Amino acid sequence: MVAALLVAAVLTAPARAAAAGPGTPDRAGIGARICPTQPSPSPVATSTGWAQGRYDLPDLGRISRGDGVTVAVLDSGVDPAHPQLAAAVRGGGDMLEASGRGLDDCAGHGTAVASIIAARPTAGSGLLGVAPAATILSIRVGDRIETDNGLVGSGDIAELVAGIHAAVAARPKPAVLNLSISTTTDSPALRAAIRDALDAEIVVVAAVGNDFQRGNPTPFPAAYDGVVGVGAIDGTGARYAQSQVGPYVDLVAPGDRVLAAARGSGHVLVSGTSFAVPFVAATAALIRARWPSLSRAEVVRRLIATADPPSGGQPSPEYGYGVVNPLRALTEVVPASTPTVLERRTPVVPPAARQPAPGTAPSARVLATSGALLFAALLVIALALAAPAGRRRHWRPGRLQDD
């Protein structure tokens, strides 16, 4: 059985030619060879989306912007041709294309994820990354997308494992590993690769998946000890309906109609737990920039201790320890009793329960996790007509799925 990496998306526009790093041309024309078509222009969002607006990022940046911290994004690649990513991304390897450097993105998934973490401010753009001074190390591990005609693209657990090893070996070593993907296969090789990353003092953040309504299978690597499993909430603070629930949910973050960069230029709105993960990964980057001497366990402790707690007790199978809060993570004193090692525990609330996050109404529960975000072209159209908050394409975010 081959576990196929699903970076599912209903978008087929490819990435443009890439650049090796800040302003450095790299492999001109390769993007056109790897990807079947060039990306269509997307509208530019001039206002801030609800998700980023929740955190007042300009004020947050007065405390920490993620300077000097590298976040490895293992995904469908990142397109550094986007104006807000050109100075933010360096190639870390391409597990699908031997000659690649991780700077091609045929699906758009990795580009969106990277922009939530580290999009640079640009005049006229409403998008700003949570850690806008951090560096993205892009490692391409899969670009499989879900279409009406089935799965298109490639990527499996072997590529993901190779990508994790590449991240651990990279110099400078990334401080955070963003995995907006999941698999239902508990692979020994994947488990060992994650352990190597944890032993290297890298904070590993992974999506819990978007399959709640399809059996709610156990997601890996989110379910491994030590990995910060992330679910998604919508604009009301309620769980995204597709976001999976269980003892592997440690934190939640915005994951519905989140403003993000499109391939090439412009913006889209994206949904899924895939896009909740970068909010947590970026917060970890902010912490590591502010306190470089903190250990991985201490960073995780701070993430958990400063989350806005869910009603009904912690940890909740739907919300974990609560909604990530970057400002609290950078300013509060952390209790010594807060967990430092994420051991998979028994939830205090049955999975059947539907609890809203603190101070919210139990309305639409929107959570699109690991790679099942639906990047719909119609969302892009809607963005042009209505929301300068950029429209998302429907994705099934980077899920590793048995074939």
XYZ file of C-alpha atoms in Angstrom:
403
model
C 0.000 0.000 0.000
C 1.437 3.365 -1.015
C 0.410 6.332 1.097
C -0.066 9.183 -1.361
C 0.567 12.729 -0.258
C -2.595 14.668 -0.960
C -2.178 18.396 -1.269
C -5.691 18.415 -2.632
C -6.872 21.527 -4.353
C -9.305 22.485 -7.003
C -6.822 24.706 -8.726
C -4.705 23.752 -11.592
C -2.712 26.903 -12.323
C 1.024 26.271 -11.928
C 3.746 28.213 -10.264
C 6.007 30.637 -12.080
C 9.764 30.307 -12.485
C 11.422 30.358 -9.085
C 14.125 32.219 -7.288
C 16.726 30.615 -5.054
C 16.447 33.139 -2.304
C 15.926 36.789 -1.594
C 16.073 38.389 -5.021
C 18.236 35.628 -6.509
C 17.096 34.127 -9.834
C 17.052 30.332 -9.847
C 16.197 27.756 -12.512
C 14.421 30.148 -14.849
C 11.713 28.363 -16.790
C 11.705 25.233 -14.625
C 8.308 26.114 -13.197
C 6.827 26.100 -16.677
C 8.327 22.664 -17.287
C 7.200 21.131 -14.008
C 3.736 22.681 -13.955
C 1.264 22.193 -16.824
C 0.134 25.827 -16.999
C 1.074 29.266 -15.750
C -0.977 30.780 -12.902
C -3.799 33.143 -13.754
C -3.609 36.563 -12.094
C -5.488 36.743 -8.794
C -7.046 39.882 -7.325
C -5.071 41.808 -4.731
C -6.761 42.072 -1.333
C -6.407 45.561 0.076
C -7.975 44.861 3.469
C -6.880 42.484 6.208
C -8.711 39.183 6.498
C -10.547 38.277 9.705
C -7.934 35.706 10.697
C -4.957 38.056 10.604
C -7.111 40.874 11.967
C -7.813 38.770 15.033
C -4.178 39.177 16.079
C -3.453 42.860 15.245
C -0.205 41.909 13.535
C 1.311 45.412 13.206
C 1.194 45.825 17.002
C 2.448 42.280 17.498
C 5.437 43.104 15.309
C 6.594 45.697 17.816
C 7.437 42.810 20.150
C 8.694 40.170 17.721
C 8.697 39.705 13.943
C 10.524 36.398 13.777
C 13.895 37.903 12.850
C 16.633 35.327 12.394
C 14.283 32.330 12.617
C 13.821 29.776 9.833
C 10.552 27.874 9.414
C 10.695 24.785 7.186
C 7.540 24.381 5.110
C 7.199 20.849 3.738
C 4.474 21.120 1.158
C 3.781 21.529 -2.553
C 6.637 24.010 -2.861
C 6.580 27.793 -2.515
C 6.470 30.299 -5.353
C 8.959 33.081 -4.502
C 7.766 35.081 -7.519
C 4.995 36.467 -5.321
C 5.995 40.025 -4.336
C 5.357 39.346 -0.652
C 7.466 36.178 -0.614
C 10.381 37.108 -2.869
C 12.579 38.128 0.063
C 11.266 35.483 2.424
C 11.973 32.115 0.800
C 14.983 29.926 0.167
C 15.006 26.498 -1.427
C 15.548 23.458 0.743
C 15.121 20.669 -1.786
C 12.593 18.994 -4.053
C 11.742 15.385 -3.244
C 9.682 15.090 -6.453
C 12.072 16.665 -8.950
C 15.746 15.795 -8.582
C 16.896 19.067 -10.125
C 14.496 21.185 -8.100
C 15.035 23.228 -4.965
C 11.501 23.384 -3.598
C 10.752 26.660 -5.370
C 8.084 25.433 -7.768
C 4.450 25.186 -6.685
C 1.954 23.708 -9.114
C -0.832 23.494 -6.542
C -0.585 26.790 -4.670
C -0.939 25.106 -1.290
C 2.599 25.655 -0.054
C 2.632 29.245 -1.289
C -0.510 30.011 0.719
C 0.886 28.316 3.841
C 4.213 30.166 3.590
C 2.488 33.523 3.171
C 0.467 33.122 6.373
C 3.759 32.654 8.182
C 6.065 35.184 6.571
C 4.447 37.429 3.933
C 6.344 40.716 3.856
C 4.375 43.979 4.033
C 3.688 45.519 0.627
C 1.975 48.789 -0.216
C -1.649 48.213 -1.172
C -1.801 44.665 0.216
C -3.926 43.655 3.192
C -1.901 40.493 3.765
C 0.837 40.398 6.394
C 2.542 37.316 7.765
C 2.339 36.534 11.475
C 6.162 36.414 11.530
C 6.993 38.768 8.634
C 10.752 38.733 9.246
C 11.109 34.946 9.427
C 12.701 32.947 6.606
C 10.831 30.124 4.883
C 12.820 27.012 3.964
C 10.711 25.453 1.218
C 10.969 21.686 0.754
C 8.700 20.207 -1.905
C 7.342 16.815 -0.843
C 4.067 16.456 -2.756
C 1.690 18.249 -5.090
C -1.104 15.734 -5.353
C -4.408 17.528 -5.769
C -7.982 16.274 -5.672
C -10.120 17.049 -8.722
C -13.497 15.927 -10.021
C -11.629 13.284 -12.010
C -9.678 11.941 -9.053
C -6.178 12.571 -7.743
C -3.628 14.360 -9.902
C 0.040 14.814 -9.018
C 2.503 12.886 -6.910
C 3.964 12.475 -3.449
C 3.878 9.813 -0.749
C 5.223 9.065 2.723
C 8.698 8.337 1.352
C 8.935 11.891 -0.009
C 7.654 13.336 3.258
C 10.208 11.344 5.265
C 13.001 12.460 2.928
C 11.813 16.047 3.285
C 11.914 15.888 7.080
C 15.465 14.526 6.979
C 16.423 17.333 4.578
C 14.978 19.905 6.993
C 16.902 18.462 9.954
C 20.128 18.478 7.922
C 19.655 22.032 6.592
C 22.008 24.780 7.708
C 21.013 27.040 9.246
C 18.761 24.529 10.960
C 15.075 25.470 10.986
C 13.628 26.266 14.392
C 10.122 25.205 13.376
C 8.735 22.548 11.013
C 5.343 23.312 9.383
C 3.525 20.160 8.204
C 0.182 21.097 6.656
C -0.305 17.460 5.672
C -1.415 14.201 7.257
C -1.686 10.495 6.629
C -3.756 7.702 8.116
C -0.703 5.414 7.976
C 1.428 5.058 11.106
C 4.677 4.587 9.226
C 7.760 3.532 11.240
C 9.911 5.614 8.897
C 7.725 8.676 9.431
C 7.696 8.155 13.181
C 11.504 7.919 13.203
C 11.889 11.028 11.036
C 9.664 13.031 13.365
C 11.669 11.798 16.341
C 14.861 12.984 14.619
C 13.337 16.440 14.166
C 12.228 16.594 17.801
C 15.634 15.410 18.996
C 17.159 18.217 16.918
C 15.158 20.696 19.042
C 12.839 21.605 16.150
C 9.258 22.529 17.068
C 7.067 20.290 14.880
C 3.569 21.568 14.078
C 1.159 19.407 12.044
C -2.424 19.496 10.795
C -4.961 17.147 12.354
C -6.783 16.763 9.043
C -10.129 17.596 7.464
C -11.806 14.198 7.602
C -14.080 14.555 10.621
C -17.112 13.902 8.429
C -15.393 10.937 6.759
C -14.757 8.747 9.751
C -12.390 11.000 11.698
C -9.333 8.745 11.155
C -6.233 9.144 13.305
C -3.896 11.612 11.567
C -0.127 11.212 11.454
C 2.235 12.846 12.233
C -0.100 15.026 14.341
C -0.884 12.034 16.588
C 2.760 11.382 17.474
C 4.013 12.392 20.913
C 5.798 15.727 20.882
C 4.084 17.025 17.735
C 1.792 20.038 18.131
C -1.458 18.930 16.455
C -3.489 21.840 15.095
C -7.190 22.055 14.292
C -9.130 24.929 12.761
C -11.808 27.403 13.814
C -13.994 29.796 11.851
C -14.633 33.498 12.309
C -17.015 32.894 15.217
C -14.451 30.819 17.080
C -16.335 27.571 16.506
C -14.676 24.432 15.185
C -14.469 24.158 11.434
C -16.913 21.390 10.564
C -14.342 19.221 8.781
C -11.631 19.609 11.401
C -10.890 16.312 13.074
C -11.258 15.795 16.804
C -9.399 13.649 19.286
C -6.525 13.553 21.782
C -4.130 14.657 19.043
C -5.647 18.172 18.903
C -3.345 20.380 20.973
C -4.259 23.830 19.664
C -6.610 25.427 17.166
C -6.198 28.490 14.952
C -8.090 30.282 12.178
C -8.706 27.905 9.301
C -11.749 29.136 7.385
C -11.584 31.731 4.603
C -8.085 32.778 5.583
C -6.376 35.419 3.442
C -3.245 34.055 1.737
C -0.945 34.600 -1.231
C -1.827 33.072 -4.585
C 0.814 31.677 -6.910
C 2.514 34.402 -8.886
C 0.679 37.373 -7.423
C -2.533 38.431 -5.749
C -4.459 36.706 -3.006
C -7.005 33.989 -2.315
C -9.140 32.867 0.609
C -8.253 29.373 1.806
C -9.824 26.957 4.277
C -8.741 23.852 6.148
C -6.508 22.791 8.984
C -3.606 23.193 6.566
C -3.990 26.920 6.966
C -4.453 26.839 10.717
C -1.029 25.195 11.155
C 1.011 28.204 9.941
C -0.552 30.464 12.599
C 0.872 28.163 15.264
C 4.178 27.632 13.450
C 4.598 31.394 13.042
C 3.834 31.979 16.724
C 6.548 29.469 17.603
C 8.894 31.450 15.350
C 8.007 34.677 17.185
C 8.769 33.001 20.520
C 12.099 31.661 19.308
C 13.091 35.065 17.963
C 12.260 36.734 21.286
C 13.882 34.045 23.447
C 16.497 32.223 21.323
C 17.707 30.138 24.254
C 14.366 28.441 24.919
C 14.275 24.701 24.276
C 11.724 23.083 22.009
C 9.781 21.875 25.048
C 9.769 25.362 26.548
C 8.429 26.858 23.312
C 5.633 24.281 23.269
C 4.891 24.957 26.923
C 4.503 28.666 26.145
C 2.236 27.974 23.155
C -0.064 25.830 25.288
C -0.041 27.943 28.440
C -0.973 31.136 26.607
C -3.723 29.758 24.372
C -7.241 31.099 24.883
C -8.811 28.103 26.669
C -11.939 26.340 25.413
C -15.096 26.137 27.468
C -15.622 22.777 29.134
C -12.068 22.194 30.267
C -8.637 21.413 28.886
C -7.697 19.551 26.866
C -10.775 19.412 24.668
C -10.961 16.870 21.827
C -12.126 19.632 19.510
C -10.038 22.599 20.649
C -7.142 21.037 22.541
C -5.745 23.583 24.982
C -7.421 26.412 23.067
C -6.874 29.013 20.360
C -3.277 30.076 19.773
C -2.664 33.634 20.961
C 0.605 35.177 19.715
C 0.384 38.291 21.888
C -0.090 36.296 25.083
C 2.671 33.917 23.976
C 5.095 36.845 23.785
C 4.096 38.670 26.949
C 2.769 36.370 29.682
C 4.492 34.527 32.498
C 4.128 30.787 31.877
C 3.134 28.517 34.790
C 5.668 25.801 35.549
C 2.827 23.281 35.673
C 2.084 23.658 31.957
C 2.902 20.505 29.918
C 6.233 20.533 28.123
C 5.888 17.165 26.393
C 2.774 16.447 24.379
C 1.864 12.909 25.318
C -1.322 11.698 23.733
C -3.859 11.831 26.505
C -7.490 10.909 27.006
C -9.724 13.885 26.181
C -11.748 15.298 29.045
C -14.721 15.844 26.720
C -16.274 13.147 24.513
C -15.614 13.647 20.784
C -19.353 13.793 20.159
C -19.597 17.031 22.111
C -19.688 20.251 20.114
C -18.237 23.053 22.183
C -17.605 26.557 20.914
C -14.376 28.267 21.776
C -14.449 30.718 24.677
C -16.925 33.541 24.256
C -18.298 32.326 20.946
C -21.585 31.010 19.694
C -21.781 27.390 18.498
C -22.450 28.358 14.894
C -20.674 27.243 11.738
C -17.748 25.037 12.739
C -15.162 25.549 10.092
C -11.934 23.654 10.157
C -9.968 22.597 7.126
C -6.817 20.814 8.278
C -3.754 19.344 6.846
C -4.046 19.295 3.094
C -7.709 19.160 2.410
C -8.420 22.812 1.767
C -10.598 23.492 -1.164
C -8.888 26.170 -3.202
C -11.839 26.902 -5.481
C -11.444 29.022 -8.528
C -14.902 30.405 -7.845
C -13.617 31.788 -4.581
C -11.083 33.762 -6.548
C -13.893 35.145 -8.681
C -15.870 36.010 -5.586
C -12.864 37.784 -4.205
C -12.670 39.989 -7.255
C -16.331 40.866 -6.930
C -16.663 41.198 -3.200
C -13.832 40.595 -0.824
C -10.597 42.435 -1.026
C -9.787 39.908 1.598
C -8.703 37.545 -1.166
C -10.619 34.360 -1.924
C -9.530 30.835 -1.209
C -9.416 27.846 -3.366
C -11.016 24.701 -2.024
C -8.277 22.431 -0.850
C -8.013 19.065 0.671
C -4.885 20.128 2.463
C -1.864 17.931 2.049
C -3.320 14.742 3.327
C -1.374 11.517 3.055
C -3.898 8.982 1.931
C -3.728 5.264 1.336
C -4.026 4.175 -2.286
